[in-house]
Amino acid sequence: MRLKLIVLLICSIMQVGCASLLGVQNSKFTSEKIEIGMSKKDFLALVGEPYAKEMTMDIHNRPLERLLYQESLYDREWYTLTTAFTFQDGKLVSQEVINKEYVDRKTH
């Protein structure tokens, strides 16, 4: 039983190590302490300024602000991930991935 546990532990460490060597990345927005309800000020202090902003109104005519962030990630091939964060009354109300586009590095 103890040998099985040691083998399992070694295999787990090797898998994490291999993923790091291959450059497999996760979105920074999955590892940050982002929570629904957090203030826009705290959010910006945590992740920085967006590359774009959108302003709209909800069905009750209340303003919504959407901040867009892009990041280049690698998981067997390169891709650009666009994530949108929506704020209402200065509080985070939603987070969603709005685009995942694979990049052809051969032509760039």
CSV table of N, CA and C in Angstrom, one decimal:
chain,number,residue,atom,x,y,z
A,1,MET,N,0.8,-1.2,0.0
A,1,MET,CA,0.0,0.0,0.0
A,1,MET,C,0.9,1.2,0.0
A,2,ARG,N,1.9,1.3,0.8
A,2,ARG,CA,2.8,2.4,0.9
A,2,ARG,C,3.5,2.6,-0.4
A,3,LEU,N,3.9,1.5,-1.0
A,3,LEU,CA,4.6,1.6,-2.3
A,3,LEU,C,3.7,2.2,-3.4
A,4,LYS,N,2.5,1.8,-3.4
A,4,LYS,CA,1.5,2.4,-4.4
A,4,LYS,C,1.3,3.9,-4.2
A,5,LEU,N,1.3,4.3,-2.9
A,5,LEU,CA,1.2,5.7,-2.6
A,5,LEU,C,2.4,6.5,-3.1
A,6,ILE,N,3.6,6.0,-2.9
A,6,ILE,CA,4.8,6.6,-3.3
A,6,ILE,C,4.8,6.7,-4.9
A,7,VAL,N,4.5,5.6,-5.5
A,7,VAL,CA,4.5,5.6,-7.0
A,7,VAL,C,3.4,6.7,-7.5
A,8,LEU,N,2.3,6.7,-6.9
A,8,LEU,CA,1.3,7.7,-7.3
A,8,LEU,C,1.8,9.1,-7.1
A,9,LEU,N,2.4,9.4,-6.0
A,9,LEU,CA,3.0,10.7,-5.7
A,9,LEU,C,4.0,11.1,-6.8
A,10,ILE,N,4.9,10.2,-7.1
A,10,ILE,CA,5.9,10.4,-8.1
A,10,ILE,C,5.3,10.7,-9.4
A,11,CYS,N,4.4,9.9,-9.8
A,11,CYS,CA,3.7,10.1,-11.1
A,11,CYS,C,3.0,11.5,-11.2
A,12,SER,N,2.4,11.9,-10.1
A,12,SER,CA,1.7,13.2,-10.1
A,12,SER,C,2.7,14.3,-10.2
A,13,ILE,N,3.8,14.2,-9.5
A,13,ILE,CA,4.8,15.3,-9.6
A,13,ILE,C,5.4,15.3,-11.0
A,14,MET,N,5.6,14.2,-11.6
A,14,MET,CA,6.2,14.2,-13.0
A,14,MET,C,5.2,14.8,-14.0
A,15,GLN,N,3.9,14.5,-13.8
A,15,GLN,CA,2.9,15.1,-14.7
A,15,GLN,C,2.9,16.6,-14.6
A,16,VAL,N,2.9,17.2,-13.4
A,16,VAL,CA,3.0,18.6,-13.2
A,16,VAL,C,4.2,19.2,-13.8
A,17,GLY,N,5.4,18.5,-13.6
A,17,GLY,CA,6.6,19.0,-14.1
A,17,GLY,C,6.7,19.0,-15.7
A,18,CYS,N,6.1,17.9,-16.3
A,18,CYS,CA,6.1,17.9,-17.7
A,18,CYS,C,5.2,18.9,-18.3
A,19,ALA,N,4.1,19.2,-17.7
A,19,ALA,CA,3.2,20.3,-18.1
A,19,ALA,C,3.9,21.6,-18.1
A,20,SER,N,4.7,21.8,-17.0
A,20,SER,CA,5.4,23.1,-16.9
A,20,SER,C,6.5,23.2,-18.0
A,21,LEU,N,7.2,22.1,-18.3
A,21,LEU,CA,8.2,22.1,-19.3
A,21,LEU,C,7.6,22.3,-20.7
A,22,LEU,N,6.4,21.8,-21.0
A,22,LEU,CA,5.8,22.0,-22.2
A,22,LEU,C,5.2,23.4,-22.4
A,23,GLY,N,5.1,24.2,-21.3
A,23,GLY,CA,4.5,25.5,-21.4
A,23,GLY,C,3.0,25.6,-21.3
A,24,VAL,N,2.4,24.5,-20.8
A,24,VAL,CA,1.0,24.5,-20.7
A,24,VAL,C,0.6,25.6,-19.6
A,25,GLN,N,-0.3,26.5,-20.0
A,25,GLN,CA,-0.6,27.6,-19.1
A,25,GLN,C,-2.1,27.6,-18.9
A,26,ASN,N,-2.5,28.2,-17.7
A,26,ASN,CA,-3.9,28.4,-17.4
A,26,ASN,C,-4.1,29.9,-17.5
A,27,SER,N,-5.3,30.3,-17.7
A,27,SER,CA,-5.6,31.7,-17.7
A,27,SER,C,-5.3,32.3,-16.3
A,28,LYS,N,-4.8,33.5,-16.3
A,28,LYS,CA,-4.5,34.2,-15.0
A,28,LYS,C,-5.8,34.5,-14.3
A,29,PHE,N,-6.9,34.5,-15.0
A,29,PHE,CA,-8.2,34.8,-14.3
A,29,PHE,C,-8.7,33.6,-13.6
A,30,THR,N,-8.1,32.4,-13.7
A,30,THR,CA,-8.6,31.2,-13.0
A,30,THR,C,-7.7,31.1,-11.7
A,31,SER,N,-6.5,31.8,-11.7
A,31,SER,CA,-5.7,31.6,-10.5
A,31,SER,C,-5.8,32.9,-9.6
A,32,GLU,N,-6.3,34.0,-10.1
A,32,GLU,CA,-6.4,35.2,-9.3
A,32,GLU,C,-7.6,35.0,-8.3
A,33,LYS,N,-7.6,35.9,-7.3
A,33,LYS,CA,-8.7,35.9,-6.3
A,33,LYS,C,-9.9,36.7,-6.8
A,34,ILE,N,-10.4,36.4,-7.9
A,34,ILE,CA,-11.5,37.2,-8.5
A,34,ILE,C,-12.8,36.6,-8.0
A,35,GLU,N,-13.7,37.5,-7.4
A,35,GLU,CA,-15.0,37.0,-6.9
A,35,GLU,C,-16.1,37.9,-7.3
A,36,ILE,N,-17.2,37.3,-7.6
A,36,ILE,CA,-18.4,38.0,-7.9
A,36,ILE,C,-18.7,38.9,-6.7
A,37,GLY,N,-19.1,40.2,-7.0
A,37,GLY,CA,-19.4,41.2,-6.0
A,37,GLY,C,-18.2,42.0,-5.6
A,38,MET,N,-17.0,41.7,-6.0
A,38,MET,CA,-15.9,42.5,-5.7
A,38,MET,C,-16.0,43.9,-6.4
A,39,SER,N,-15.4,44.9,-5.8
A,39,SER,CA,-15.4,46.3,-6.3
A,39,SER,C,-14.6,46.4,-7.6
A,40,LYS,N,-14.9,47.3,-8.5
A,40,LYS,CA,-14.1,47.5,-9.7
A,40,LYS,C,-12.7,48.0,-9.3
A,41,LYS,N,-12.6,48.8,-8.3
A,41,LYS,CA,-11.3,49.3,-7.8
A,41,LYS,C,-10.4,48.1,-7.4
A,42,ASP,N,-11.0,47.2,-6.6
A,42,ASP,CA,-10.2,46.1,-6.1
A,42,ASP,C,-9.8,45.2,-7.3
A,43,PHE,N,-10.7,45.0,-8.2
A,43,PHE,CA,-10.5,44.2,-9.4
A,43,PHE,C,-9.4,44.7,-10.2
A,44,LEU,N,-9.4,46.0,-10.5
A,44,LEU,CA,-8.3,46.7,-11.3
A,44,LEU,C,-7.0,46.6,-10.6
A,45,ALA,N,-7.0,46.8,-9.3
A,45,ALA,CA,-5.7,46.7,-8.5
A,45,ALA,C,-5.1,45.2,-8.6
A,46,LEU,N,-6.0,44.2,-8.8
A,46,LEU,CA,-5.6,42.9,-8.9
A,46,LEU,C,-5.1,42.5,-10.2
A,47,VAL,N,-5.8,42.9,-11.3
A,47,VAL,CA,-5.5,42.4,-12.6
A,47,VAL,C,-5.0,43.5,-13.6
A,48,GLY,N,-5.1,44.7,-13.3
A,48,GLY,CA,-4.6,45.8,-14.1
A,48,GLY,C,-5.7,46.3,-15.1
A,49,GLU,N,-5.3,47.2,-16.0
A,49,GLU,CA,-6.2,47.8,-16.9
A,49,GLU,C,-6.6,46.9,-18.1
A,50,PRO,N,-7.8,47.0,-18.6
A,50,PRO,CA,-8.2,46.2,-19.7
A,50,PRO,C,-7.7,46.7,-21.0
A,51,TYR,N,-7.8,45.9,-22.1
A,51,TYR,CA,-7.4,46.4,-23.4
A,51,TYR,C,-8.5,47.1,-24.1
A,52,ALA,N,-9.8,46.9,-23.6
A,52,ALA,CA,-10.9,47.6,-24.2
A,52,ALA,C,-12.1,47.6,-23.1
A,53,LYS,N,-13.0,48.6,-23.3
A,53,LYS,CA,-14.1,48.8,-22.4
A,53,LYS,C,-15.4,48.9,-23.3
A,54,GLU,N,-16.5,48.4,-22.8
A,54,GLU,CA,-17.8,48.6,-23.4
A,54,GLU,C,-18.8,49.1,-22.4
A,55,MET,N,-19.7,50.0,-22.8
A,55,MET,CA,-20.7,50.5,-22.0
A,55,MET,C,-22.1,50.2,-22.6
A,56,THR,N,-23.0,49.6,-21.8
A,56,THR,CA,-24.3,49.3,-22.3
A,56,THR,C,-25.3,49.5,-21.1
A,57,MET,N,-26.6,49.3,-21.4
A,57,MET,CA,-27.6,49.4,-20.4
A,57,MET,C,-28.3,48.1,-20.2
A,58,ASP,N,-28.7,47.7,-19.0
A,58,ASP,CA,-29.5,46.5,-18.9
A,58,ASP,C,-30.9,46.7,-19.2
A,59,ILE,N,-31.8,45.7,-19.0
A,59,ILE,CA,-33.2,45.9,-19.3
A,59,ILE,C,-33.9,46.9,-18.4
A,60,HIS,N,-33.3,47.2,-17.3
A,60,HIS,CA,-33.9,48.2,-16.4
A,60,HIS,C,-33.3,49.6,-16.5
A,61,ASN,N,-32.6,49.8,-17.6
A,61,ASN,CA,-31.9,51.1,-17.9
A,61,ASN,C,-30.8,51.4,-16.9
A,62,ARG,N,-30.2,50.4,-16.3
A,62,ARG,CA,-29.0,50.6,-15.4
A,62,ARG,C,-27.7,50.4,-16.2
A,63,PRO,N,-26.7,51.3,-16.1
A,63,PRO,CA,-25.5,51.1,-16.8
A,63,PRO,C,-24.7,49.8,-16.5
A,64,LEU,N,-24.2,49.2,-17.5
A,64,LEU,CA,-23.3,48.1,-17.4
A,64,LEU,C,-22.0,48.4,-18.0
A,65,GLU,N,-20.9,48.1,-17.4
A,65,GLU,CA,-19.6,48.3,-17.9
A,65,GLU,C,-18.9,47.0,-18.1
A,66,ARG,N,-18.4,46.7,-19.3
A,66,ARG,CA,-17.7,45.4,-19.5
A,66,ARG,C,-16.2,45.7,-19.9
A,67,LEU,N,-15.3,45.1,-19.1
A,67,LEU,CA,-13.9,45.2,-19.3
A,67,LEU,C,-13.4,44.0,-20.0
A,68,LEU,N,-12.6,44.2,-21.1
A,68,LEU,CA,-12.1,43.0,-21.9
A,68,LEU,C,-10.6,42.9,-21.7
A,69,TYR,N,-10.2,41.6,-21.5
A,69,TYR,CA,-8.8,41.3,-21.4
A,69,TYR,C,-8.5,40.2,-22.3
A,70,GLN,N,-7.3,40.2,-22.9
A,70,GLN,CA,-6.8,39.2,-23.8
A,70,GLN,C,-5.5,38.7,-23.2
A,71,GLU,N,-5.3,37.4,-23.4
A,71,GLU,CA,-4.0,36.7,-23.0
A,71,GLU,C,-3.7,35.6,-24.0
A,72,SER,N,-2.4,35.5,-24.3
A,72,SER,CA,-1.9,34.4,-25.2
A,72,SER,C,-1.5,33.3,-24.3
A,73,LEU,N,-2.0,32.1,-24.6
A,73,LEU,CA,-1.8,30.9,-23.8
A,73,LEU,C,-1.3,29.8,-24.7
A,74,TYR,N,-0.7,28.7,-24.1
A,74,TYR,CA,-0.3,27.6,-24.9
A,74,TYR,C,-0.8,26.3,-24.3
A,75,ASP,N,-1.4,25.5,-25.1
A,75,ASP,CA,-1.8,24.1,-24.7
A,75,ASP,C,-1.8,23.3,-25.9
A,76,ARG,N,-0.6,22.8,-26.3
A,76,ARG,CA,-0.3,22.0,-27.5
A,76,ARG,C,-0.2,22.9,-28.7
A,77,GLU,N,-0.9,24.1,-28.7
A,77,GLU,CA,-0.7,25.1,-29.7
A,77,GLU,C,-1.2,26.4,-29.0
A,78,TRP,N,-0.7,27.5,-29.7
A,78,TRP,CA,-1.0,28.9,-29.1
A,78,TRP,C,-2.4,29.3,-29.4
A,79,TYR,N,-3.0,30.0,-28.5
A,79,TYR,CA,-4.3,30.6,-28.7
A,79,TYR,C,-4.4,31.9,-27.9
A,80,THR,N,-5.3,32.8,-28.4
A,80,THR,CA,-5.6,34.0,-27.7
A,80,THR,C,-7.0,33.9,-27.0
A,81,LEU,N,-7.0,34.1,-25.7
A,81,LEU,CA,-8.3,34.0,-25.0
A,81,LEU,C,-8.7,35.4,-24.6
A,82,THR,N,-10.0,35.7,-24.9
A,82,THR,CA,-10.6,37.0,-24.5
A,82,THR,C,-11.6,36.7,-23.5
A,83,THR,N,-11.4,37.4,-22.3
A,83,THR,CA,-12.3,37.3,-21.2
A,83,THR,C,-13.0,38.6,-20.9
A,84,ALA,N,-14.3,38.6,-20.7
A,84,ALA,CA,-15.1,39.8,-20.4
A,84,ALA,C,-15.5,39.8,-18.9
A,85,PHE,N,-15.4,40.9,-18.2
A,85,PHE,CA,-15.8,41.1,-16.9
A,85,PHE,C,-16.9,42.2,-16.9
A,86,THR,N,-18.1,41.9,-16.4
A,86,THR,CA,-19.1,42.9,-16.4
A,86,THR,C,-19.4,43.5,-15.0
A,87,PHE,N,-19.5,44.8,-14.9
A,87,PHE,CA,-19.7,45.5,-13.6
A,87,PHE,C,-21.0,46.3,-13.7
A,88,GLN,N,-21.7,46.3,-12.6
A,88,GLN,CA,-22.9,47.1,-12.4
A,88,GLN,C,-22.8,47.7,-11.1
A,89,ASP,N,-23.0,49.0,-11.1
A,89,ASP,CA,-22.9,49.8,-9.9
A,89,ASP,C,-21.6,49.6,-9.2
A,90,GLY,N,-20.5,49.5,-10.0
A,90,GLY,CA,-19.2,49.4,-9.4
A,90,GLY,C,-18.8,48.0,-8.8
A,91,LYS,N,-19.7,47.0,-9.1
A,91,LYS,CA,-19.4,45.7,-8.5
A,91,LYS,C,-19.4,44.6,-9.7
A,92,LEU,N,-18.5,43.6,-9.5
A,92,LEU,CA,-18.4,42.6,-10.5
A,92,LEU,C,-19.6,41.7,-10.5
A,93,VAL,N,-20.3,41.6,-11.6
A,93,VAL,CA,-21.5,40.7,-11.7
A,93,VAL,C,-21.4,39.5,-12.6
A,94,SER,N,-20.4,39.5,-13.5
A,94,SER,CA,-20.2,38.3,-14.3
A,94,SER,C,-18.8,38.3,-14.9
A,95,GLN,N,-18.3,37.1,-15.2
A,95,GLN,CA,-17.1,36.8,-15.9
A,95,GLN,C,-17.4,35.7,-17.0
A,96,GLU,N,-16.9,36.0,-18.2
A,96,GLU,CA,-17.1,35.0,-19.2
A,96,GLU,C,-16.0,35.0,-20.3
A,97,VAL,N,-15.6,33.9,-20.8
A,97,VAL,CA,-14.7,33.8,-21.9
A,97,VAL,C,-15.6,34.0,-23.2
A,98,ILE,N,-15.2,35.1,-23.9
A,98,ILE,CA,-16.1,35.4,-25.1
A,98,ILE,C,-15.4,35.0,-26.4
A,99,ASN,N,-14.1,34.6,-26.4
A,99,ASN,CA,-13.5,34.2,-27.6
A,99,ASN,C,-12.2,33.4,-27.3
A,100,LYS,N,-12.0,32.4,-28.0
A,100,LYS,CA,-10.8,31.6,-28.0
A,100,LYS,C,-10.4,31.4,-29.4
A,101,GLU,N,-9.3,32.0,-29.8
A,101,GLU,CA,-8.8,32.0,-31.2
A,101,GLU,C,-7.4,31.4,-31.3
A,102,TYR,N,-7.3,30.3,-32.1
A,102,TYR,CA,-6.0,29.7,-32.2
A,102,TYR,C,-5.2,30.5,-33.2
A,103,VAL,N,-3.9,30.6,-32.9
A,103,VAL,CA,-3.0,31.4,-33.7
A,103,VAL,C,-2.1,30.5,-34.5
A,104,ASP,N,-2.0,30.8,-35.8
A,104,ASP,CA,-1.1,30.0,-36.7
A,104,ASP,C,0.2,30.7,-36.7
A,105,ARG,N,1.2,30.2,-35.9
A,105,ARG,CA,2.5,30.8,-35.7
A,105,ARG,C,3.4,30.7,-36.9
A,106,LYS,N,3.0,29.8,-37.9
A,106,LYS,CA,3.8,29.6,-39.1
A,106,LYS,C,3.8,30.8,-40.0
A,107,THR,N,2.7,31.5,-40.0
A,107,THR,CA,2.5,32.7,-40.9
A,107,THR,C,2.8,34.0,-40.3
A,108,HIS,N,3.2,34.0,-38.9
A,108,HIS,CA,3.5,35.2,-38.3
A,108,HIS,C,5.0,35.4,-38.1
